[in-house]
CSV table of N, CA and C in Angstrom, one decimal:
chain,number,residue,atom,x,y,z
W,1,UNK,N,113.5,101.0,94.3
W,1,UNK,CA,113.4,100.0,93.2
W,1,UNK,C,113.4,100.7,91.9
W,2,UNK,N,113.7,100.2,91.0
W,2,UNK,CA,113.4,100.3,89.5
W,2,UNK,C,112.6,99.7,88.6
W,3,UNK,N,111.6,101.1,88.4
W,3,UNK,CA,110.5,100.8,87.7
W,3,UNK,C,110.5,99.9,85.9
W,4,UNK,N,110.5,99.1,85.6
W,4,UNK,CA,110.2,99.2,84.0
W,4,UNK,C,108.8,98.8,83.4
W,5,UNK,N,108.5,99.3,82.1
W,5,UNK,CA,107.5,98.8,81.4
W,5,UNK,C,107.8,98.4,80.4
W,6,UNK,N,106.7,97.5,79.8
W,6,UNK,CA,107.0,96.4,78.4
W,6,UNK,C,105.4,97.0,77.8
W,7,UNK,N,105.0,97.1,76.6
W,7,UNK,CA,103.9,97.3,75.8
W,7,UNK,C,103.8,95.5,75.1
W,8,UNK,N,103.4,95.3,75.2
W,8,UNK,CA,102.9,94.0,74.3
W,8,UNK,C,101.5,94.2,73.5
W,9,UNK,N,101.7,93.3,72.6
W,9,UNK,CA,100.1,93.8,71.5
W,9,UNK,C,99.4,91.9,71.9
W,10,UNK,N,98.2,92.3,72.0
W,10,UNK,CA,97.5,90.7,72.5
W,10,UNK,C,96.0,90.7,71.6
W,11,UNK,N,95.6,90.0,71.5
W,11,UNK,CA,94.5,90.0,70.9
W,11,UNK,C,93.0,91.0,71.3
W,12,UNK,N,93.6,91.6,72.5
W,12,UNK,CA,92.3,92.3,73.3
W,12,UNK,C,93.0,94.2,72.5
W,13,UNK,N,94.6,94.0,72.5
W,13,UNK,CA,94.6,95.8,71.8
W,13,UNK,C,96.3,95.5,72.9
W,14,UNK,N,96.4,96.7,72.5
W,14,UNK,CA,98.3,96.8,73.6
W,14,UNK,C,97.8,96.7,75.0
W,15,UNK,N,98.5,95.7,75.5
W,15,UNK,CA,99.0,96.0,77.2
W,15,UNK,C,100.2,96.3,77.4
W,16,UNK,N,99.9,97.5,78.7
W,16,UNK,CA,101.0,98.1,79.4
W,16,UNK,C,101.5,97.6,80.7
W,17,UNK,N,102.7,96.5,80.5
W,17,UNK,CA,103.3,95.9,81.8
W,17,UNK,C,104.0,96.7,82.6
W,18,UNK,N,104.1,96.9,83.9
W,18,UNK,CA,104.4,97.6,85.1
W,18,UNK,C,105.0,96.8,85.9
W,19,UNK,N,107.0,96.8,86.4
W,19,UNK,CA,107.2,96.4,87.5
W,19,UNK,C,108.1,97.0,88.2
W,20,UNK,N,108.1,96.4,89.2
W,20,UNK,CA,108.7,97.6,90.3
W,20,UNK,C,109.5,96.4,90.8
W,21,UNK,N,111.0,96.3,90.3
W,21,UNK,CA,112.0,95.8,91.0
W,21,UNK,C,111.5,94.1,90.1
W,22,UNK,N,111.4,92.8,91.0
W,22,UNK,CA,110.9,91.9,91.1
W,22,UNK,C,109.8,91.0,90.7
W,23,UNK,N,108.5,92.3,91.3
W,23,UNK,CA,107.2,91.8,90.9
W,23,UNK,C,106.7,92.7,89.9
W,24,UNK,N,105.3,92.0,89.3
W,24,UNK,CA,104.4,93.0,88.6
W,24,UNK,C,103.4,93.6,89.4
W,25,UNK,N,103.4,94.9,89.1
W,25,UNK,CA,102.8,96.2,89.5
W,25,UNK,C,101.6,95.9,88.7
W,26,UNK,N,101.5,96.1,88.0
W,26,UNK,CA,100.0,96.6,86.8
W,26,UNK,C,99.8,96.0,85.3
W,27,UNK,N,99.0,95.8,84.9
W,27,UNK,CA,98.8,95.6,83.6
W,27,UNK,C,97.6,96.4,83.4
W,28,UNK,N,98.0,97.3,82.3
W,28,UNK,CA,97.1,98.5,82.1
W,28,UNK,C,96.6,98.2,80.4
W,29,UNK,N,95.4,98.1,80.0
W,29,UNK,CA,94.6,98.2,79.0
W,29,UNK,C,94.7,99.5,78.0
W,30,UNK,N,94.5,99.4,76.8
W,30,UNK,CA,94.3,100.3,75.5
W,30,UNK,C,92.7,101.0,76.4
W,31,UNK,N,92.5,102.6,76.2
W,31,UNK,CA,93.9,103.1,76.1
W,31,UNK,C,94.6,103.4,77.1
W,32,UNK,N,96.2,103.6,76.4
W,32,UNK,CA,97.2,103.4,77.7
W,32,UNK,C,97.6,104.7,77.9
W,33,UNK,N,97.9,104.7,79.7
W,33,UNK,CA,98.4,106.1,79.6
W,33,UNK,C,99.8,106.6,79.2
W,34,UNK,N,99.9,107.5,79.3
W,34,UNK,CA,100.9,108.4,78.8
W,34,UNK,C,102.3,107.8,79.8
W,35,UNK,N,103.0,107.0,79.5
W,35,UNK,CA,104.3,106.4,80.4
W,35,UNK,C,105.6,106.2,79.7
W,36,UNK,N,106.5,106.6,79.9
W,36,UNK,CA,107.8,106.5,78.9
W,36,UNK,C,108.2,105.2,78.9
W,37,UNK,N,108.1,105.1,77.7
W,37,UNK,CA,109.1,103.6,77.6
W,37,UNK,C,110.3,103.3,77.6
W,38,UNK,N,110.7,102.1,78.6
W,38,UNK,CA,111.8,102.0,79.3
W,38,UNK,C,112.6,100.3,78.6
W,39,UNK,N,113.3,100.3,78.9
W,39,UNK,CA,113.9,98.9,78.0
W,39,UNK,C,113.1,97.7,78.9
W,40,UNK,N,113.0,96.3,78.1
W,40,UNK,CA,112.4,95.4,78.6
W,40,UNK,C,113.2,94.5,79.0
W,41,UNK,N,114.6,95.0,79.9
W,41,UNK,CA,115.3,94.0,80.4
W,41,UNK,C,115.2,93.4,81.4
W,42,UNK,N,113.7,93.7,82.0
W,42,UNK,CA,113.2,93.3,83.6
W,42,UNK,C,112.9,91.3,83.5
W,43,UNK,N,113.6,90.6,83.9
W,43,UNK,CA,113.0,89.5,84.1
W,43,UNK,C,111.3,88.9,84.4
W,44,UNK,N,111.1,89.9,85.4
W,44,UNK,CA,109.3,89.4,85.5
W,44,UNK,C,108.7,90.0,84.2
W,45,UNK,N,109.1,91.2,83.7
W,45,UNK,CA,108.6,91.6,82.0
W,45,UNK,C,108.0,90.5,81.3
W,46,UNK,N,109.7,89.6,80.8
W,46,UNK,CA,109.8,89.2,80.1
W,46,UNK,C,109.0,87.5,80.4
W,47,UNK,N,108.9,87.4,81.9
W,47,UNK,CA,108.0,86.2,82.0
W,47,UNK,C,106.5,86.5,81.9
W,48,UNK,N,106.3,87.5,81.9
W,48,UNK,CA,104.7,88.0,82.3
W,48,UNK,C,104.4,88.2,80.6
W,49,UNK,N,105.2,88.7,79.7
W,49,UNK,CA,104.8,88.3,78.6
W,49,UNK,C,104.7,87.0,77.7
W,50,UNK,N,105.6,86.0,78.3
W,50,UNK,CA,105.9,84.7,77.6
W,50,UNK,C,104.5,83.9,78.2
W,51,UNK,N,104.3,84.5,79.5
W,51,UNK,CA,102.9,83.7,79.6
W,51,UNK,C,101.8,84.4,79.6
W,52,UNK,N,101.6,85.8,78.9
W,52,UNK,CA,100.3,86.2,78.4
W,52,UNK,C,100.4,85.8,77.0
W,53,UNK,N,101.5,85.3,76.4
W,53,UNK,CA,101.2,84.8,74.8
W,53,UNK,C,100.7,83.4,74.9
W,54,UNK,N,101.4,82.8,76.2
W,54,UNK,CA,100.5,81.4,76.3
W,54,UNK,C,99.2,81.0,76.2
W,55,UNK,N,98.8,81.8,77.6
W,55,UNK,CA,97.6,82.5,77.9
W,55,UNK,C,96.6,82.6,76.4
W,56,UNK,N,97.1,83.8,76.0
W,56,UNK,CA,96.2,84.1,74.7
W,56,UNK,C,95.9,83.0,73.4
W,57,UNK,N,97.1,82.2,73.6
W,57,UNK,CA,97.1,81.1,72.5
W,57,UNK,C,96.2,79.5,73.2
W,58,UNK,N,95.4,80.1,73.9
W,58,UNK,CA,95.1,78.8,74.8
W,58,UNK,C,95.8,77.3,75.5
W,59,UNK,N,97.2,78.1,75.8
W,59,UNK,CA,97.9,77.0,76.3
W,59,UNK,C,98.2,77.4,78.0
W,60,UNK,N,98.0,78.2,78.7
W,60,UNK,CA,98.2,78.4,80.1
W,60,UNK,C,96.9,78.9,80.5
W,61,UNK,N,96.8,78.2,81.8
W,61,UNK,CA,95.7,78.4,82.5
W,61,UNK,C,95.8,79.1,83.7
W,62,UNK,N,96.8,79.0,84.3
W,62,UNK,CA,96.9,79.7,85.2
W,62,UNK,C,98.4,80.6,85.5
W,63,UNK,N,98.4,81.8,86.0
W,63,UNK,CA,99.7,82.4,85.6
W,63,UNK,C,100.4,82.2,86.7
W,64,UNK,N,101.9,82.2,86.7
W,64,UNK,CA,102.6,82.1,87.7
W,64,UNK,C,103.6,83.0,88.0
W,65,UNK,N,103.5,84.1,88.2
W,65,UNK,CA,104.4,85.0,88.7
W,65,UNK,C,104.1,86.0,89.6
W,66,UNK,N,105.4,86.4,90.3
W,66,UNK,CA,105.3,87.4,91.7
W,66,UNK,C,104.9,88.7,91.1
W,67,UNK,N,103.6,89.3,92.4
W,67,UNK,CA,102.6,90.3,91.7
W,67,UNK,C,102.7,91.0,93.4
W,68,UNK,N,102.9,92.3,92.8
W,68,UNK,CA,102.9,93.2,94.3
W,68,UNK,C,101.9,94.5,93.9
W,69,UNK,N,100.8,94.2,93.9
W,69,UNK,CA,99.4,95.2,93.4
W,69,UNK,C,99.6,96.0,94.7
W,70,UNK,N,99.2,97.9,94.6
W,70,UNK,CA,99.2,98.4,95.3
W,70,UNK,C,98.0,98.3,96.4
W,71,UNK,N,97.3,98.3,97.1
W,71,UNK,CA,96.1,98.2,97.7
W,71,UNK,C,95.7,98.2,98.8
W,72,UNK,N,94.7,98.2,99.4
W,72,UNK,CA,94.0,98.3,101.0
W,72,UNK,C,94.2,96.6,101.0
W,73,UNK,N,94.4,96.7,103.0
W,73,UNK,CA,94.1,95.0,103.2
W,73,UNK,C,93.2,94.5,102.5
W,74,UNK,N,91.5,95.1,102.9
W,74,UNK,CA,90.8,94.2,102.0
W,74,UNK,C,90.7,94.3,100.5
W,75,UNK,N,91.5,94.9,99.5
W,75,UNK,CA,91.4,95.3,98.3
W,75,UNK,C,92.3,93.4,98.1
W,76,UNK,N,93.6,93.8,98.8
W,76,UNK,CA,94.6,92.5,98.7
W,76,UNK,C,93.9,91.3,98.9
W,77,UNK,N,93.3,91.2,99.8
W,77,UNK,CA,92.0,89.9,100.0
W,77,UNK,C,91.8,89.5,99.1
W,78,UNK,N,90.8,90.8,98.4
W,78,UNK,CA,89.7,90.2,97.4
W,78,UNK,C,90.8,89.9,96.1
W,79,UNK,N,91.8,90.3,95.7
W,79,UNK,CA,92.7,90.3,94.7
W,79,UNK,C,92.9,88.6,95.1
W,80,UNK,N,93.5,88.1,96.0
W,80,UNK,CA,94.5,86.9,96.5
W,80,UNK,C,93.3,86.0,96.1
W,81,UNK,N,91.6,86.2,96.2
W,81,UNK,CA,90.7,85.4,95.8
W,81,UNK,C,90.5,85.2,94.8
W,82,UNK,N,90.3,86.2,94.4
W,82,UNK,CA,90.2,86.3,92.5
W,82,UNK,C,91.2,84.9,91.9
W,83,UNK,N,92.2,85.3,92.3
W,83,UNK,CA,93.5,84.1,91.8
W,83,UNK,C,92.8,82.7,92.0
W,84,UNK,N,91.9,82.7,93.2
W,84,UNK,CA,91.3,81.2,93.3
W,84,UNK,C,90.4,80.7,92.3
W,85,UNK,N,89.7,81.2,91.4
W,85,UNK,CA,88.5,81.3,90.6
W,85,UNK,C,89.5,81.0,89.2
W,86,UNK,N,89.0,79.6,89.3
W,86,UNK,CA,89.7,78.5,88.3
W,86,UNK,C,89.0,79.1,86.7
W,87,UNK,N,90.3,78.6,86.2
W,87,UNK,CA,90.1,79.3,84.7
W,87,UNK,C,88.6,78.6,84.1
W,88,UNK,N,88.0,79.6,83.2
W,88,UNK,CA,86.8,79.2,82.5
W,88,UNK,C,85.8,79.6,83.3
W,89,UNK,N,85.8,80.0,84.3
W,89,UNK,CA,84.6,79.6,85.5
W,89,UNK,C,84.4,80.9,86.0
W,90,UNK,N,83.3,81.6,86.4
W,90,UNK,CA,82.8,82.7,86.7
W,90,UNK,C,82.2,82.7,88.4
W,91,UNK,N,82.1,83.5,89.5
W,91,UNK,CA,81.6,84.0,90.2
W,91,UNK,C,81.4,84.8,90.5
W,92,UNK,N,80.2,85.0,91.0
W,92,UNK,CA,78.9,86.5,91.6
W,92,UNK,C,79.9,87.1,92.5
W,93,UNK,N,79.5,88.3,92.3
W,93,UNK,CA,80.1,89.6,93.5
W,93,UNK,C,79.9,89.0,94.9
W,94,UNK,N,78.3,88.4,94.7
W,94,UNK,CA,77.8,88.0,96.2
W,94,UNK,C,79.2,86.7,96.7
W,95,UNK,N,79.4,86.0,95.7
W,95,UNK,CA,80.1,84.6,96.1
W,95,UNK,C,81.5,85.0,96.3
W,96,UNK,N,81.9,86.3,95.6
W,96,UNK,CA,83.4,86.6,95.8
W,96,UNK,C,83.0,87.2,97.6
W,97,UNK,N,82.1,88.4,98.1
W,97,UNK,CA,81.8,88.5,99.1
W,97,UNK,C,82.1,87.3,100.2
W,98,UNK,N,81.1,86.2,99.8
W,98,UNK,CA,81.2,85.3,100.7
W,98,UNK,C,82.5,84.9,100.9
W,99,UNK,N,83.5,84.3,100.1
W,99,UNK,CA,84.6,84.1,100.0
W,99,UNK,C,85.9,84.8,100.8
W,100,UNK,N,85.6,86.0,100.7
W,100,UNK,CA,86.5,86.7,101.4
W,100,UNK,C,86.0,87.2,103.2
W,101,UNK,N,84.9,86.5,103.3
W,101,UNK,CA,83.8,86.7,104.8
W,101,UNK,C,83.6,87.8,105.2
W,102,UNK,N,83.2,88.5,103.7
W,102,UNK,CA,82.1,89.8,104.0
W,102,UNK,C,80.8,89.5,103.6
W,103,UNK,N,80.0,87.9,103.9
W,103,UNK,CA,79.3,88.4,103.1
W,103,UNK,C,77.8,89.5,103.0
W,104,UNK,N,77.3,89.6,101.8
W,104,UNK,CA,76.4,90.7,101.6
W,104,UNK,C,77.5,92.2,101.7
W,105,UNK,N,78.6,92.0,101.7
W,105,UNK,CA,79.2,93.4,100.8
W,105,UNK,C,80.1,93.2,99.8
W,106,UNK,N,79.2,93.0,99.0
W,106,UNK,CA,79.1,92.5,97.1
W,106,UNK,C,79.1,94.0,96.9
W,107,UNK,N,79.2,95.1,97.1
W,107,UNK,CA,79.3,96.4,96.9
W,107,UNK,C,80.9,96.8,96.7
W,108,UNK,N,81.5,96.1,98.4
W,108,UNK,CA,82.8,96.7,98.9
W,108,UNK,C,83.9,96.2,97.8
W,109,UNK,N,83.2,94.7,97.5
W,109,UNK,CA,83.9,93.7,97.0
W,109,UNK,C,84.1,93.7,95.4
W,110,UNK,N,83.0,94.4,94.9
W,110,UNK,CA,82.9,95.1,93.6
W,110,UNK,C,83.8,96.2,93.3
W,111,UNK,N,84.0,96.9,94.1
W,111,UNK,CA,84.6,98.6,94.3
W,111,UNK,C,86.1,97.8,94.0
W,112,UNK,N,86.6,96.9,95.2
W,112,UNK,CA,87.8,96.1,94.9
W,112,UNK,C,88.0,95.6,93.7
W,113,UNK,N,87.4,94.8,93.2
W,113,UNK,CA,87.4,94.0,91.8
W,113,UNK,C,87.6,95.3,90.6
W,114,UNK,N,87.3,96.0,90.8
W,114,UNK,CA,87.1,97.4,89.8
W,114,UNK,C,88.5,98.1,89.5
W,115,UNK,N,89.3,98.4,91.4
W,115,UNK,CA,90.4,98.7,91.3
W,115,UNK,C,92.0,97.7,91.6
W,116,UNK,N,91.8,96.6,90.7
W,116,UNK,CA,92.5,95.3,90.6
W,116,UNK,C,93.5,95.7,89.6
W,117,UNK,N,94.7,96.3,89.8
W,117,UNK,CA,95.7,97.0,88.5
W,117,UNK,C,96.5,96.1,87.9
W,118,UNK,N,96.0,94.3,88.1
W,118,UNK,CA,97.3,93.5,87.5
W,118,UNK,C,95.6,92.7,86.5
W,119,UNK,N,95.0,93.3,85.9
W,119,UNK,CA,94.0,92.8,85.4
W,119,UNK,C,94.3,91.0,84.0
W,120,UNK,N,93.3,90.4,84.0
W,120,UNK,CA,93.7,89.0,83.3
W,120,UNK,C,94.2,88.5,84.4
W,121,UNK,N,95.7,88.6,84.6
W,121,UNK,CA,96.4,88.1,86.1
W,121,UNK,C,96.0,87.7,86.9
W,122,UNK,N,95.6,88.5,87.6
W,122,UNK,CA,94.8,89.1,88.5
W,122,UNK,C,93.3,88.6,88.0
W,123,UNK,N,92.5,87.4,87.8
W,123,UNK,CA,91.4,87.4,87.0
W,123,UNK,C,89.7,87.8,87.0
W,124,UNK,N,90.2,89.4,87.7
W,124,UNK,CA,88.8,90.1,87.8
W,124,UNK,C,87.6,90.1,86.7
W,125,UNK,N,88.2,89.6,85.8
W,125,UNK,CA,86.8,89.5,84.3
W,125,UNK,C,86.0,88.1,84.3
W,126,UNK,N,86.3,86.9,85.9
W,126,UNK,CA,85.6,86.1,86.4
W,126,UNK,C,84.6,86.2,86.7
W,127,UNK,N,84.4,87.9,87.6
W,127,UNK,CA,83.4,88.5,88.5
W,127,UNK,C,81.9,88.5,87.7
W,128,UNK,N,81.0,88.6,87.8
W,128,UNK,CA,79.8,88.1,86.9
W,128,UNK,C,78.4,88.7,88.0
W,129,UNK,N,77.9,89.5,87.5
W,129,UNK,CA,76.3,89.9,88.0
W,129,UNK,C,75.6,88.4,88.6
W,130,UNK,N,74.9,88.9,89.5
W,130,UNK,CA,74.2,87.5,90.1
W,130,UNK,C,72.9,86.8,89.1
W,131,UNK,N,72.8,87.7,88.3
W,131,UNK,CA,72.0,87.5,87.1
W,131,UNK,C,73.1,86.5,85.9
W,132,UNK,N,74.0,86.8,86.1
W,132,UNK,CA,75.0,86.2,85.4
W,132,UNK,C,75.3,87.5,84.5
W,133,UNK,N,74.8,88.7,84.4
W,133,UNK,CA,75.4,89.5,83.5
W,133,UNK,C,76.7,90.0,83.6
W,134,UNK,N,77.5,90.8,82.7
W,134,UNK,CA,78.7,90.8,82.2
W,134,UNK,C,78.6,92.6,83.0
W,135,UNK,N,78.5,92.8,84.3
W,135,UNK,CA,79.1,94.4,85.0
W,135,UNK,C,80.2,94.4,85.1
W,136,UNK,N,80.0,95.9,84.7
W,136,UNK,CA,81.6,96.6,84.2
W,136,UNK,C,82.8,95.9,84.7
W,137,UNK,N,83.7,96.7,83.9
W,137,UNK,CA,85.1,95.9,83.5
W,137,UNK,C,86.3,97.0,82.6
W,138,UNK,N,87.0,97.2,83.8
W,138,UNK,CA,87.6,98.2,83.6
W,138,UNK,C,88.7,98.2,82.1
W,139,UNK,N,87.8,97.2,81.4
W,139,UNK,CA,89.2,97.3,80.1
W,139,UNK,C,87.6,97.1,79.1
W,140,UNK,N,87.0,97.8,79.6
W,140,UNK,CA,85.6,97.3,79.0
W,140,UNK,C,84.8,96.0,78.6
W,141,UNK,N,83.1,95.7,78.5
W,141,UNK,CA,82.8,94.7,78.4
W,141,UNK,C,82.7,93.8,77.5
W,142,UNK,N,83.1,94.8,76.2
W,142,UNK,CA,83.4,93.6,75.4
W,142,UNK,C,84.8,92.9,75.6
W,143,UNK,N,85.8,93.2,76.4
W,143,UNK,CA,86.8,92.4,76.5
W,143,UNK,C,86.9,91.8,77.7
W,144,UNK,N,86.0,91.6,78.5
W,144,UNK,CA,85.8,90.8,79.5
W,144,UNK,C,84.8,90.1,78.7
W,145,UNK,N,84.2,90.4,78.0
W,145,UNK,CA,83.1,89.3,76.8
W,145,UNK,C,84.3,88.0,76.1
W,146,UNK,N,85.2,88.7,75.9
W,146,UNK,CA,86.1,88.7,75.0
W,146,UNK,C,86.9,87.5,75.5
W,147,UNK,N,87.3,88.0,77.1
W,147,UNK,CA,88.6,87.1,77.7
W,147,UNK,C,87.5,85.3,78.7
W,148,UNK,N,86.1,85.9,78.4
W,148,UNK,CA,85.2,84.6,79.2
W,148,UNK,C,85.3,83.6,77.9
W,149,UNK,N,85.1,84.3,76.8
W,149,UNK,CA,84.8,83.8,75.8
W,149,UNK,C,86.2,82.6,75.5
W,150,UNK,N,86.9,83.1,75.3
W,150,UNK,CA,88.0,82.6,75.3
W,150,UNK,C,88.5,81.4,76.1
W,151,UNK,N,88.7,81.7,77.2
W,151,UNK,CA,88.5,80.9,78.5
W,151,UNK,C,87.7,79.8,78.0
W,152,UNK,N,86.5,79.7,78.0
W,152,UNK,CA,85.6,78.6,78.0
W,152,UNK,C,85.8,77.8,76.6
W,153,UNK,N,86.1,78.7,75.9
W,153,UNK,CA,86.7,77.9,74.9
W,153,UNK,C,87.9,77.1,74.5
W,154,UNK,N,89.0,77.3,75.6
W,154,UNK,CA,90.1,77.1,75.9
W,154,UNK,C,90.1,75.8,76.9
W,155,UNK,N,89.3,76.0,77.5
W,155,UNK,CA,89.1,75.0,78.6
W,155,UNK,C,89.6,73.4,78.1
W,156,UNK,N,90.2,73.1,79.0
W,156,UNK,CA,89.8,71.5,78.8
W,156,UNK,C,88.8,70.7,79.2
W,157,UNK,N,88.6,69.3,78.3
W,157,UNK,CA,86.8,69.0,79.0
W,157,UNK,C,87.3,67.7,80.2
């Protein structure tokens, strides 16, 4: 297949879009690594951007395109869950656990959530301490502060 990437600038700093043929591979956070830029004639690119501007402008809630994340079965699990955790709305490690019927390995399920490479998309910044605190977040916590924030404010009532 043929890889391309798109940089887009979003309110959180540049994202680096990743796809491989059809689907999206990755959305990678500031800072980004070192990847040569390739033209953005990839169709999923160009949808994956039209609906992170939605997204960011508070008009799309949920995203719709083909995502082929690299991963372990259970990594793919807990990813395919995450997608279920309705915009605005937050669940505990323990609840994503339960969910995927491990529960009490809010550990394994963490580890997963952490290495989630289609991130926002993918809506691992739902994940939330059973205290309700804001643990880590691999584009950092203020922008998982950033993208709840948003969310909730975006919400419809």
């Amino acid at each position: 297949m043929s890889i391309s990437h798109l940089i887009i600038d979003s309110p959180i700093g540049d994202l680096l879009l990743t796809a491989d043929g059809g689907a999206l591979t990755a959305l990678d956070m500031e800072p980004l690594p070192e990847r040569p830029k390739t033209p953005a004639g990839n169709p999923v690119l160009t949808a994956a951007r039209k609906q992170l501007e939605r997204y960011f402008a508070g008009r799309l809630m949920q995203f719709d395109l083909p995502l082929a994340p690299a991963g372990s079965p259970f990594a793919q699990q807990v990813w395919l869950e995450l997608q279920q955790i309705p915009f605005g709305q937050t669940v505990t490690y323990a609840d994503l656990a339960q969910l995927v019927g491990r529960p009490g390995h809010f550990r394994a399920v963490g580890s997963a959530n952490g290495r989630n490479p289609i991130s926002i998309i993918v809506p691992c910044h739902r994940v939330v301490g059973s205290n309700g605190s804001l643990t880590g977040y691999s584009g950092g916590v203020e922008r998982k502060r950033w993208l709840l924030d948003h969310e909730s404010e975006s919400r419809p009532d």
